[in-house]
Amino acid sequence: MKQVQDYFGCLVFDDKVMKSRLSSDIYKSLRKTIDNDEELDLSVANSVAQAMKDWAVENGATHYTHWFQPMTGTTAEKHDSFISPDADGRVIMEFKGKELVKGEPDASSFPSGGLRATAEARGYTAWDPTSYAFIKDKCLCIPTAFCSYGGEALDKKTPLLRSMQALSKQAIRVLKLFGHNEVKTVKTTVGPEQEYFIIDKKYYDQRPDLIYTGRTLFGAMSPKGQELDDHYFGTIKTRVQEFMNELNEELWKLGILAKTEHNEVAPAQHELAPIFSTTNVAADHNQITMELMQKIASKHGLVCLLHEKPFKGVNGSGKHNNWSMSTNTGLNLLEPGATPADNAQFLLFLVAVIKAVDEYQDLLRISCASASNDFRLGANEAPPAIISMFLGSELQAVLDHIETGKPLNCDGKTFLKIGADVLPPLPKDSTDRNRTSPFAFTGNKFEFRALGSSDSISCCNIMLNTAVAEELKQFADILETSKSFDKDLHELIKKTIIEHKRIIFNGNGYDQSWVVEAEKRGLLNLKSTPEALPYYIAPKNIKLFTSNGIYSETEIHARYEIGQEHYAKVVNIEALTAIDMATKGYLPAISKYSSSLAKTIEAKKSLGVDTTYEEYELNTLSLGLKNALAVVNSLKDALGNVPEEDVAKTSLYYRNDILPKIEDLRTVIDSLEGHVSKENWPYPTYGDLLFGVR
Ligand code: ADP
Ligand code: MG
């Protein structure tokens, strides 16, 4: 039997392979580029390309691609084969340094927002050597960043790398103040937990709504849902387990640290969690994981749904972004330390995150805003749309003590000893858990829980890294000129707590009273994507991104426009699909069944038999058909009146005038499902979809 340790990472051009296949000079030079973000020399690139191609061909690859993450939310790849004709009319396999380092895909068909004019036709992709190349489906995939010819970012990776650099630069400044002159880089780390649904392909194929929109636009709840809590951590069904086994194997071959798998709360729902890694690698790995989940499921006659809310009435799927900062010397900056100085440093990084989340709540909300995630946030299955932070009672007690100077109530808990006069001890192993908070401290990292299952993790990490970089910059500016470091440090921590404590909420985020309380505190409650997106272009946010070198003003506007347009398009597709299914599927089927009831009534009457049942059902269905027709027509009218002069107005219109009508249509049709016989109902039911895998 194959052992995992023997094949783990076998499809990755990783450090071990580089070391064995590159000369030691070339290897050292490439390592420098990877570790210190230094530029790559073309002669080095040529040697690397040659070695990479030889390795890829030996492992079955025939093509290569620059693999990138345009603003569609998925990944893009255009395959080129290695073949090149030789003098004898045969072919050789060839791959040059410049093909490795730079590609020139046609950029005109990717979303570019206002950048379209400058993105005309060509864009270019540039190798991100910090994320290893890998082989997928006989193709050597080279992780790249995607930019326009003018250098504007057209993808999610470029700004992510910029935000990681910004954070590293500022964190190093702060660490120097604590005597850590040895630190060369600070990298943010992420472990994304991924939820998904698995359903039977034979039912999926009969549901146009799942095919076109990823979610069910119709469907009455089955007699059983998630109420018995019997699916969470339940025994995994054999077919699903076989899928998971193959998925794990393929992920491991790609060096992806798939660790935990289990059944989730809703029927047919599951989760996969990897071990954390550097953020850009985690982002690449999460994209590959989502892609492989879908591909491998279909090999097993299954379909993996990554939509945030595929089924009404049971929990939807999210993604948890576990985030921290680590030095190249192996220090986790969000790990409470063992010495007084370490603890002071921990507290400074902690309050930087608190200030960042408070000042840029809007950006974190935007980072998880999508038409599909709008169904989850605030619906008591995911955190509310209000961004707040959970610290846990022990850490909270420490912050209260710093703020008020009142003695710390230790409650018999174990505290680490600390010798400094001005800073209190820190609790050891703060393991408090609060599942309802969007942003929770979990001992040595923060967990951002508002993300949707299909989201790329890039966006939230761009927001988070940039905001924290900004706060660290402000802190370093103050402390670098301080004459009395300990005192000023204490004052800075205290001031930050006082000014930003409104963002901390340790209670139940699902409770209605929190909505009221949050409003009193002046926290934002951006319930939908069209309401959240305008904050992208708020002056304070433009300043944040431009001054930290993450986005130019044009790039921010482009992202804002793409977000708004995307929202409107998604709801438009849903509306068209709902009309299509109603007019071609449900209504004709109900009508046909009605006429069979009418015939039965006629026949029975001629025999003098009671027809109460048939007449009751026929009346119900006839009234339902009439109501459904009215909603279909009103939805069609509304689609004919979409305002088009301004993206913000368009998306708000889809939110307020189209979405409720799609829901109205569903309500009418779902109410008729119990009045039509199973064989006359045109589409698979919730029972089939949620419990159909056996
Ligand atoms: P939960 O209790 O939320 O289900 P899990 O233990 O399943 O948590 O997942 C926690 C995730 O956090 C894992 O992916 C883990 O690798 C990740 N993680 C642990 N430490 C760090 C860290 N320092 N930085 C980022 N992620 C981390
Ligand atoms: Mg979690």
XYZ file of C-alpha atoms and ligand atoms in Angstrom:
722
model
C 0.000 0.000 0.000
C 1.214 3.487 -0.883
C 2.253 5.487 2.139
C 1.356 9.166 2.337
C 4.863 10.256 3.277
C 6.157 8.655 0.060
C 3.891 10.533 -2.322
C 3.179 13.762 -0.382
C 4.134 16.700 -2.609
C 5.191 14.430 -5.516
C 3.504 16.751 -8.041
C 5.151 19.914 -6.676
C 8.373 21.541 -7.821
C 9.228 22.224 -4.207
C 12.378 23.024 -2.299
C 13.551 19.408 -2.231
C 13.183 19.036 -6.000
C 14.829 22.409 -6.639
C 17.762 21.450 -4.479
C 18.260 18.155 -6.258
C 17.793 19.467 -9.810
C 19.438 22.897 -9.772
C 23.127 23.682 -9.497
C 23.964 25.057 -6.089
C 24.504 28.615 -7.439
C 21.189 28.664 -9.229
C 19.439 27.166 -6.225
C 20.911 29.775 -3.889
C 19.939 32.576 -6.199
C 16.347 31.289 -6.527
C 16.124 30.809 -2.772
C 17.138 34.435 -2.289
C 14.334 35.516 -4.593
C 11.844 33.395 -2.691
C 12.949 34.287 0.826
C 13.759 37.952 0.433
C 11.411 38.942 -2.381
C 14.415 39.788 -4.552
C 14.232 40.062 -8.307
C 15.046 37.008 -10.439
C 17.847 37.160 -12.976
C 16.918 35.932 -16.504
C 19.870 33.543 -16.704
C 18.748 31.987 -13.428
C 15.197 31.823 -14.775
C 16.438 29.951 -17.868
C 18.101 27.282 -15.766
C 15.086 26.993 -13.491
C 12.748 26.704 -16.507
C 14.856 23.916 -17.998
C 14.903 21.959 -14.744
C 11.214 22.534 -14.171
C 10.324 21.328 -17.660
C 12.491 18.190 -17.375
C 10.894 17.367 -14.037
C 7.371 18.068 -15.333
C 7.847 15.955 -18.485
C 9.242 13.070 -16.435
C 6.086 13.308 -14.335
C 3.781 13.092 -17.326
C 3.206 16.772 -18.145
C 2.836 17.835 -21.772
C 1.694 21.432 -21.254
C 2.399 24.401 -19.038
C 0.221 27.275 -17.957
C 0.475 30.510 -16.073
C -2.121 29.860 -13.399
C -3.728 33.021 -12.074
C -6.670 34.397 -10.136
C -8.570 37.030 -12.094
C -11.362 38.978 -10.459
C -13.967 36.391 -11.421
C -13.274 34.672 -8.098
C -12.040 31.478 -9.735
C -8.737 30.586 -11.353
C -7.722 30.922 -14.976
C -5.337 28.902 -17.109
C -4.430 28.812 -20.787
C -2.444 25.719 -21.685
C 0.565 25.767 -24.008
C 2.340 22.562 -24.876
C 6.107 22.283 -24.459
C 6.464 21.067 -28.041
C 8.725 22.909 -30.418
C 9.609 21.647 -33.951
C 13.219 20.621 -34.541
C 15.161 20.535 -37.826
C 14.137 16.921 -38.643
C 10.440 17.714 -38.565
C 10.097 16.098 -35.170
C 9.455 17.883 -31.885
C 11.448 18.601 -28.791
C 10.057 19.631 -25.432
C 11.130 23.178 -24.678
C 10.515 25.781 -21.997
C 12.467 29.023 -21.659
C 13.144 31.343 -18.732
C 11.098 34.124 -20.208
C 8.120 31.794 -20.613
C 8.434 30.889 -16.958
C 8.744 34.432 -15.708
C 6.234 36.225 -17.872
C 3.136 35.407 -19.923
C 0.906 37.579 -22.059
C -2.677 36.334 -21.970
C -5.484 38.263 -23.618
C -6.911 40.377 -20.807
C -9.927 41.780 -22.582
C -12.386 39.121 -21.502
C -11.620 39.227 -17.801
C -13.447 41.703 -15.567
C -11.368 44.844 -15.204
C -13.844 47.477 -13.973
C -12.789 50.935 -15.010
C -9.417 49.530 -16.073
C -10.857 48.190 -19.300
C -9.457 51.051 -21.351
C -5.931 50.470 -20.102
C -6.326 46.699 -20.064
C -7.065 46.626 -23.776
C -6.337 43.236 -25.194
C -3.124 42.252 -23.461
C -2.279 41.799 -19.867
C 0.670 39.981 -18.447
C 1.222 37.288 -15.874
C 4.324 37.246 -13.695
C 5.623 34.232 -11.785
C 5.155 34.305 -8.009
C 8.162 32.165 -7.033
C 7.019 32.086 -3.391
C 4.263 29.672 -4.422
C 5.656 26.444 -5.916
C 4.803 25.266 -9.421
C 2.769 22.046 -9.569
C 1.347 19.521 -12.024
C -2.406 19.278 -12.478
C -4.014 17.178 -15.236
C -0.726 16.753 -17.141
C -0.136 20.494 -17.052
C 2.689 22.297 -15.274
C 0.928 25.139 -13.425
C 3.015 28.180 -12.630
C 1.353 30.372 -9.976
C 1.384 33.931 -11.274
C 0.148 37.458 -10.657
C -1.926 39.068 -13.425
C -1.515 42.753 -14.371
C -2.475 45.106 -17.172
C 0.200 46.560 -19.413
C 0.116 49.727 -17.331
C 0.976 47.598 -14.282
C -2.509 47.765 -12.713
C -3.452 44.626 -10.845
C -6.162 42.614 -12.618
C -6.164 39.775 -10.113
C -6.438 38.911 -6.440
C -2.875 37.781 -5.966
C -0.993 41.001 -6.784
C -2.653 43.068 -4.045
C -2.373 40.120 -1.645
C 1.398 40.001 -2.155
C 1.588 43.795 -1.828
C -0.390 43.674 1.451
C 1.892 40.959 2.841
C 4.909 43.090 2.029
C 3.343 46.168 3.642
C 2.612 44.243 6.805
C 6.072 42.724 6.890
C 7.729 46.128 6.582
C 5.764 47.702 9.430
C 5.912 44.650 11.705
C 9.704 44.594 11.356
C 9.833 48.244 12.463
C 7.791 47.396 15.556
C 9.839 44.279 16.323
C 13.060 46.323 16.202
C 11.680 48.456 19.034
C 11.563 45.294 21.124
C 15.129 44.413 20.205
C 14.307 41.866 17.502
C 16.883 43.072 15.002
C 17.350 39.550 13.672
C 13.918 39.389 12.030
C 14.126 39.712 8.232
C 10.521 39.064 7.209
C 7.139 38.734 8.836
C 4.646 36.601 6.985
C 0.968 36.270 7.656
C -0.260 32.700 7.975
C -3.698 31.323 7.171
C -5.540 28.045 7.708
C -8.856 28.173 5.810
C -11.554 25.724 6.943
C -13.768 24.902 3.971
C -17.423 23.810 4.079
C -19.269 22.229 1.136
C -22.243 20.094 0.158
C -22.137 16.786 -1.685
C -25.207 15.666 -3.615
C -25.947 12.971 -6.164
C -25.126 14.002 -9.726
C -28.244 12.343 -11.128
C -30.441 14.798 -9.186
C -28.174 17.778 -9.801
C -28.373 17.240 -13.560
C -32.142 17.663 -13.415
C -32.050 21.005 -11.562
C -31.433 24.010 -13.853
C -31.234 26.285 -10.794
C -28.266 24.354 -9.380
C -26.637 24.245 -12.800
C -27.051 27.958 -13.570
C -26.963 29.581 -10.140
C -25.437 27.057 -7.725
C -28.453 27.234 -5.423
C -31.993 25.876 -5.365
C -34.424 28.646 -6.267
C -37.353 26.345 -5.487
C -38.036 23.393 -3.231
C -40.202 22.793 -0.209
C -38.381 21.508 2.868
C -38.236 17.734 3.199
C -39.906 16.148 6.259
C -36.467 15.961 7.865
C -33.786 18.642 7.919
C -30.957 19.284 10.382
C -33.127 19.372 13.522
C -31.916 16.101 15.041
C -28.280 17.267 14.897
C -27.452 13.776 13.700
C -25.298 14.769 10.750
C -22.663 16.869 12.558
C -19.603 14.647 13.084
C -21.798 11.673 12.072
C -20.481 8.564 10.348
C -19.418 9.450 6.835
C -21.303 7.563 4.095
C -19.207 5.146 2.069
C -19.608 6.986 -1.254
C -18.667 10.285 0.364
C -15.762 8.662 2.187
C -14.443 7.273 -1.096
C -14.639 10.767 -2.569
C -12.833 12.216 0.471
C -10.114 9.566 0.267
C -9.379 10.371 -3.353
C -9.537 14.107 -2.643
C -7.050 13.789 0.215
C -4.691 11.742 -1.921
C -4.744 14.251 -4.773
C -4.325 17.191 -2.376
C -1.405 15.501 -0.643
C 0.278 14.856 -3.994
C 0.055 18.606 -4.519
C 1.646 19.263 -1.152
C -1.605 20.565 0.320
C -1.834 19.818 4.026
C -5.404 18.458 4.145
C -5.832 17.558 7.798
C -9.387 17.376 9.119
C -12.554 16.073 7.462
C -15.998 15.670 8.966
C -19.726 15.900 8.389
C -21.142 19.354 9.085
C -24.454 20.466 10.596
C -26.751 20.286 7.549
C -27.560 16.987 5.837
C -25.149 16.400 2.917
C -22.767 19.057 4.302
C -19.082 18.455 5.033
C -15.897 20.299 5.987
C -12.224 20.060 5.136
C -9.516 21.910 7.059
C -5.856 22.079 6.082
C -2.894 22.854 8.322
C -2.097 26.555 7.996
C 0.572 27.991 5.674
C 1.847 31.345 4.387
C -1.101 33.391 3.155
C -0.427 33.482 -0.602
C 0.281 29.748 -0.582
C -2.846 29.130 1.503
C -4.840 31.171 -1.037
C -3.461 29.137 -3.962
C -4.050 25.901 -2.088
C -7.602 26.834 -1.191
C -8.387 27.561 -4.862
C -6.939 24.196 -5.880
C -8.859 22.476 -3.080
C -12.163 23.942 -4.268
C -11.386 22.962 -7.856
C -10.408 19.399 -6.955
C -13.462 18.971 -4.721
C -15.632 19.612 -7.754
C -13.611 17.529 -10.204
C -13.196 14.512 -7.958
C -16.842 14.568 -6.834
C -17.958 14.209 -10.445
C -15.735 11.138 -10.873
C -17.773 9.550 -8.080
C -21.145 10.455 -9.612
C -21.454 13.259 -7.078
C -21.530 17.040 -7.259
C -19.785 19.339 -4.808
C -21.732 22.546 -4.139
C -19.652 25.457 -2.916
C -22.519 27.952 -2.997
C -23.071 29.781 0.313
C -26.754 28.924 0.518
C -27.704 26.062 -1.789
C -30.735 25.059 0.302
C -33.321 27.150 2.085
C -34.096 25.941 5.584
C -30.767 24.297 6.397
C -27.400 25.884 7.164
C -25.351 27.241 4.293
C -21.584 26.884 3.878
C -18.869 29.235 5.002
C -15.133 29.405 5.252
C -13.103 30.296 8.345
C -9.954 32.299 7.790
C -7.606 31.497 10.695
C -4.978 34.229 10.594
C -1.779 35.128 12.371
C 1.634 36.751 11.801
C 4.930 34.883 12.031
C 8.559 35.951 11.799
C 11.147 34.160 9.682
C 12.687 33.186 13.037
C 9.577 31.186 13.901
C 7.871 33.545 16.328
C 4.041 33.739 16.197
C 3.297 37.392 16.987
C -0.178 36.588 18.302
C 1.092 34.024 20.794
C 1.177 35.422 24.339
C 4.813 35.244 25.393
C 6.720 33.844 28.317
C 8.632 36.964 29.332
C 7.417 40.451 30.278
C 8.916 41.971 27.130
C 7.290 39.339 24.924
C 3.946 40.008 26.536
C 4.202 43.747 26.007
C 4.996 43.033 22.375
C 2.038 40.637 22.094
C -0.291 43.257 23.547
C 0.906 45.875 21.087
C 0.236 43.572 18.110
C -3.093 42.625 19.643
C -4.281 46.224 19.991
C -3.047 46.921 16.445
C -5.470 44.232 15.245
C -8.260 45.656 17.437
C -7.725 49.148 16.016
C -7.521 47.774 12.474
C -10.776 45.813 12.740
C -12.574 48.788 14.284
C -11.394 51.371 11.785
C -11.850 49.104 8.769
C -14.992 47.137 9.687
C -16.416 48.199 6.350
C -13.559 46.640 4.389
C -13.790 43.351 6.264
C -17.522 43.312 5.583
C -16.853 43.967 1.890
C -14.341 41.129 1.809
C -17.131 38.626 2.466
C -19.885 40.425 0.553
C -21.570 38.495 -2.240
C -25.120 37.871 -3.393
C -24.844 34.318 -2.077
C -23.253 35.152 1.289
C -25.964 37.758 1.947
C -28.286 34.824 2.689
C -26.098 33.623 5.558
C -24.790 36.645 7.413
C -27.189 37.562 10.190
C -29.421 34.555 9.583
C -28.391 32.794 12.819
C -26.260 30.222 11.078
C -23.275 32.504 10.509
C -22.051 35.654 12.223
C -24.165 38.776 11.795
C -23.320 41.332 9.130
C -21.995 43.488 11.990
C -18.233 43.121 12.310
C -17.084 42.768 15.926
C -14.309 40.964 17.788
C -14.294 38.311 20.462
C -11.342 38.180 22.872
C -12.555 35.852 25.616
C -12.976 36.641 29.291
C -9.337 36.234 30.291
C -7.816 38.524 27.725
C -10.712 40.916 28.260
C -9.831 41.071 31.962
C -6.267 42.045 31.065
C -7.437 44.814 28.732
C -9.907 46.089 31.375
C -7.075 46.190 33.853
C -4.857 48.209 31.508
C -7.699 50.572 30.767
C -8.861 51.197 34.334
C -5.770 50.430 36.398
C -8.010 48.437 38.761
C -6.564 45.215 40.183
C -6.925 42.134 38.074
C -9.288 39.490 39.353
C -7.406 36.284 38.724
C -10.277 33.953 39.663
C -7.841 31.216 40.503
C -6.667 31.004 36.870
C -3.055 30.417 35.981
C -1.216 33.521 34.868
C 2.213 33.746 33.398
C 4.594 35.625 35.595
C 5.544 39.030 34.383
C 8.003 41.370 35.984
C 7.253 44.721 34.329
C 5.525 47.260 36.558
C 3.181 48.652 34.001
C 1.881 45.600 32.192
C -0.240 42.890 33.741
C 0.269 39.144 33.408
C -1.322 37.343 30.506
C -3.530 34.340 30.759
C -2.017 31.056 29.730
C -3.907 29.058 27.091
C -6.879 31.241 26.516
C -9.095 28.611 24.931
C -12.430 30.400 25.102
C -14.572 29.686 22.076
C -17.426 31.751 20.784
C -18.973 30.434 17.605
C -21.119 33.479 16.964
C -18.396 36.091 16.593
C -17.215 37.116 13.130
C -13.672 37.718 14.362
C -12.564 35.641 17.324
C -9.254 35.323 19.151
C -8.554 31.614 19.526
C -5.414 31.491 21.644
C -2.674 32.328 19.156
C -4.559 33.494 16.047
C -7.714 35.252 14.969
C -10.472 33.438 13.155
C -12.481 35.479 10.648
C -15.693 33.526 10.284
C -17.855 35.625 8.000
C -16.400 34.381 4.706
C -18.588 32.488 2.291
C -17.642 28.996 1.151
C -16.902 30.016 -2.440
C -14.963 33.191 -1.564
C -11.324 33.455 -2.467
C -9.477 34.074 0.796
C -7.341 36.701 -0.924
C -9.725 39.597 -0.456
C -10.184 39.351 3.318
C -6.465 38.909 3.813
C -5.692 41.943 1.650
C -8.025 43.981 3.871
C -6.710 42.538 7.106
C -3.008 42.742 6.253
C -3.318 46.291 4.957
C -5.320 47.564 7.913
C -2.932 45.976 10.423
C 0.077 47.304 8.472
C -1.404 50.796 8.717
C -1.866 50.567 12.499
C 1.635 49.153 13.003
C 2.999 52.015 10.915
C 1.247 54.545 13.162
C 2.511 52.757 16.280
C 6.090 52.603 14.971
C 5.972 56.311 14.081
C 5.087 57.136 17.691
C 7.371 54.694 19.462
C 10.471 55.169 17.318
C 10.787 58.736 18.613
C 9.842 57.890 22.192
C 12.200 58.962 24.981
C 10.528 56.776 27.587
C 9.665 53.553 25.801
C 7.919 51.533 28.540
C 5.752 54.428 29.617
C 4.821 55.479 26.105
C 4.147 51.890 25.126
C 1.788 51.475 28.034
C 0.041 54.751 27.225
C -0.322 53.760 23.567
C -1.841 50.387 24.430
C -4.200 52.000 26.934
C -5.271 54.756 24.544
C -5.916 52.258 21.762
C -8.083 50.113 24.040
C -10.122 53.117 25.137
C -10.641 54.405 21.613
C -11.475 51.076 19.979
C -13.064 48.879 22.635
C -16.499 49.367 21.020
C -15.501 46.722 18.447
C -15.063 44.077 21.165
C -18.131 41.995 21.920
C -17.824 38.789 23.915
C -21.552 37.950 24.029
C -23.899 36.059 21.719
C -23.671 37.546 18.240
C -26.889 35.790 17.145
C -28.922 37.600 19.788
C -31.226 40.331 18.547
C -30.145 42.561 21.449
C -26.646 42.705 19.908
C -28.047 44.412 16.816
C -29.490 47.142 19.032
C -26.343 47.385 21.153
C -24.065 47.529 18.094
C -26.083 50.373 16.676
C -25.700 52.286 19.950
C -21.946 51.732 19.727
C -21.936 53.185 16.228
C -20.863 49.935 14.553
C -21.842 49.336 10.958
C -24.561 46.845 10.059
C -24.288 46.480 6.285
C -26.953 43.902 5.553
C -26.388 43.374 1.860
C -23.664 43.556 -0.753
C -25.012 46.660 -2.555
C -25.089 48.459 0.801
C -21.546 47.395 1.716
C -19.707 47.973 -1.571
C -19.846 51.812 -1.673
C -17.537 51.820 1.368
C -14.788 50.528 -0.922
C -14.400 54.030 -2.333
C -14.800 55.939 0.941
C -11.974 58.530 1.181
C -10.451 56.918 4.315
C -10.212 53.568 2.525
C -8.729 55.036 -0.628
C -6.149 56.697 1.608
C -5.412 53.418 3.389
C -4.804 51.490 0.167
C -2.898 54.158 -1.723
C -0.645 55.196 1.159
C 0.320 51.584 1.851
C 0.966 50.853 -1.811
C -1.738 48.199 -2.183
C -4.042 49.745 -4.810
C -3.988 52.901 -6.835
C -7.193 54.893 -6.767
C -8.072 53.548 -10.233
C -7.563 49.981 -9.053
C -9.925 50.503 -6.102
C -12.609 51.987 -8.332
C -12.213 49.036 -10.680
C -12.785 46.567 -7.836
C -15.770 48.500 -6.594
C -17.355 48.482 -10.067
C -16.658 44.802 -10.622
C -18.274 43.982 -7.260
C -21.428 45.933 -8.075
C -21.680 44.565 -11.618
C -21.096 41.039 -10.433
C -23.875 41.301 -7.864
C -26.368 42.562 -10.441
C -25.409 39.823 -12.915
C -25.783 37.060 -10.344
C -29.286 38.177 -9.326
C -30.219 38.658 -12.990
C -29.232 35.067 -13.782
C -31.269 33.895 -10.787
C -34.319 35.828 -11.974
C -34.074 34.447 -15.515
C -33.577 30.916 -14.197
C -36.566 31.228 -11.860
C -38.771 32.409 -14.738
C -37.443 29.642 -16.972
C -38.133 26.893 -14.441
C -41.557 28.275 -13.581
C -42.782 28.752 -17.134
C -41.247 25.664 -18.725
C -41.304 23.285 -15.782
C -43.475 23.964 -12.773
C -46.489 25.750 -14.266
C -47.025 23.374 -17.234
C -46.590 20.380 -14.898
C -49.077 21.757 -12.392
C -51.480 22.554 -15.206
C -51.177 19.058 -16.619
C -51.740 17.472 -13.232
C -54.732 19.784 -12.726
C -56.307 18.604 -15.946
C -55.855 14.997 -14.900
C -57.632 15.884 -11.643
C -60.417 17.541 -13.662
C -60.791 14.397 -15.754
C -60.946 12.261 -12.629
C -63.579 14.539 -11.154
C -65.661 14.231 -14.301
C -65.321 10.448 -14.359
C -66.068 10.068 -10.683
C -69.055 12.377 -10.872
C -70.554 10.296 -13.670
C -70.313 7.341 -11.276
C -71.789 9.397 -8.470
C -68.600 9.053 -6.389
C -67.383 11.664 -3.897
C -64.820 14.137 -5.364
C -64.035 16.296 -2.316
C -60.298 15.525 -2.429
C -59.851 16.115 -6.152
C -61.909 19.304 -6.097
C -60.023 20.675 -3.118
C -56.659 19.989 -4.750
C -57.800 21.303 -8.108
C -58.989 24.539 -6.539
C -55.741 24.973 -4.615
C -53.659 24.364 -7.732
C -55.770 26.636 -9.928
C -55.462 29.488 -7.467
C -51.725 28.802 -7.143
C -51.270 28.876 -10.908
C -53.028 32.207 -11.083
C -50.833 33.670 -8.316
C -47.661 32.248 -9.834
C -48.492 33.752 -13.212
C -49.001 37.153 -11.609
C -45.576 36.965 -9.885
C -43.858 35.757 -13.068
C -45.309 38.709 -14.966
C -44.361 41.177 -12.283
C -40.820 39.766 -12.205
C -40.592 40.046 -15.986
C -41.817 43.665 -15.801
C -39.273 44.471 -13.100
C -36.486 43.023 -15.254
C -37.582 45.308 -18.050
C -37.114 48.371 -15.854
C -33.575 47.948 -14.509
C -31.913 51.365 -14.066
C -28.621 51.331 -15.896
C -27.056 54.746 -15.443
C -25.117 53.908 -12.287
C -23.761 50.556 -10.993
C -24.756 51.349 -7.410
C -28.347 52.035 -8.406
C -28.484 48.927 -10.580
C -27.309 46.594 -7.856
C -29.599 48.161 -5.238
C -32.493 47.686 -7.647
C -31.638 44.006 -8.015
C -31.488 43.734 -4.231
C -34.730 45.587 -3.466
C -36.929 45.016 -6.525
C -35.822 41.746 -8.126
C -34.631 39.484 -5.306
C -37.914 39.706 -3.298
C -39.898 38.766 -6.412
C -37.741 35.673 -7.002
C -38.530 34.735 -3.404
C -42.265 35.428 -3.910
C -42.315 33.102 -6.893
C -40.624 30.435 -4.826
C -43.156 30.829 -2.022
C -46.076 30.225 -4.401
C -44.515 27.238 -6.167
C -43.200 25.634 -2.963
C -46.672 25.863 -1.439
C -48.023 23.757 -4.324
C -45.410 21.020 -4.046
C -47.465 19.158 -1.438
C -50.476 19.157 -3.729
C -48.972 17.399 -6.725
C -48.089 13.714 -6.940
C -44.363 12.906 -6.891
C -44.283 11.581 -10.464
C -45.927 14.741 -11.786
C -43.494 17.108 -10.044
C -40.959 18.167 -12.673
C -37.778 18.524 -10.612
C -36.041 16.475 -7.876
C -37.168 17.424 -4.365
C -35.240 18.526 -1.274
C -35.527 14.965 -0.014
C -33.742 13.707 -3.148
C -31.070 16.405 -2.973
C -30.331 16.342 0.756
C -30.700 12.630 1.429
C -30.143 11.177 -2.042
C -26.553 9.981 -1.605
C -26.631 6.417 -0.403
P -12.101 24.996 14.622
O -12.104 24.769 16.079
O -12.467 26.387 14.264
O -12.861 23.961 13.814
P -9.711 23.820 13.535
O -8.769 23.275 14.552
O -10.503 22.879 12.700
O -10.582 24.901 14.249
O -8.945 24.740 12.510
C -8.081 25.657 12.945
C -7.281 26.112 11.763
O -6.398 27.125 12.210
C -6.412 25.029 11.125
O -6.433 25.176 9.739
C -5.040 25.367 11.685
O -3.968 24.919 10.882
C -5.111 26.885 11.690
N -4.061 27.541 12.495
C -3.453 27.091 13.613
N -2.465 27.943 13.989
C -2.448 28.952 13.067
C -1.646 30.116 12.875
N -0.657 30.444 13.699
N -1.917 30.886 11.802
C -2.909 30.577 10.967
N -3.680 29.509 11.103
C -3.467 28.699 12.130
Mg -13.287 27.446 12.713
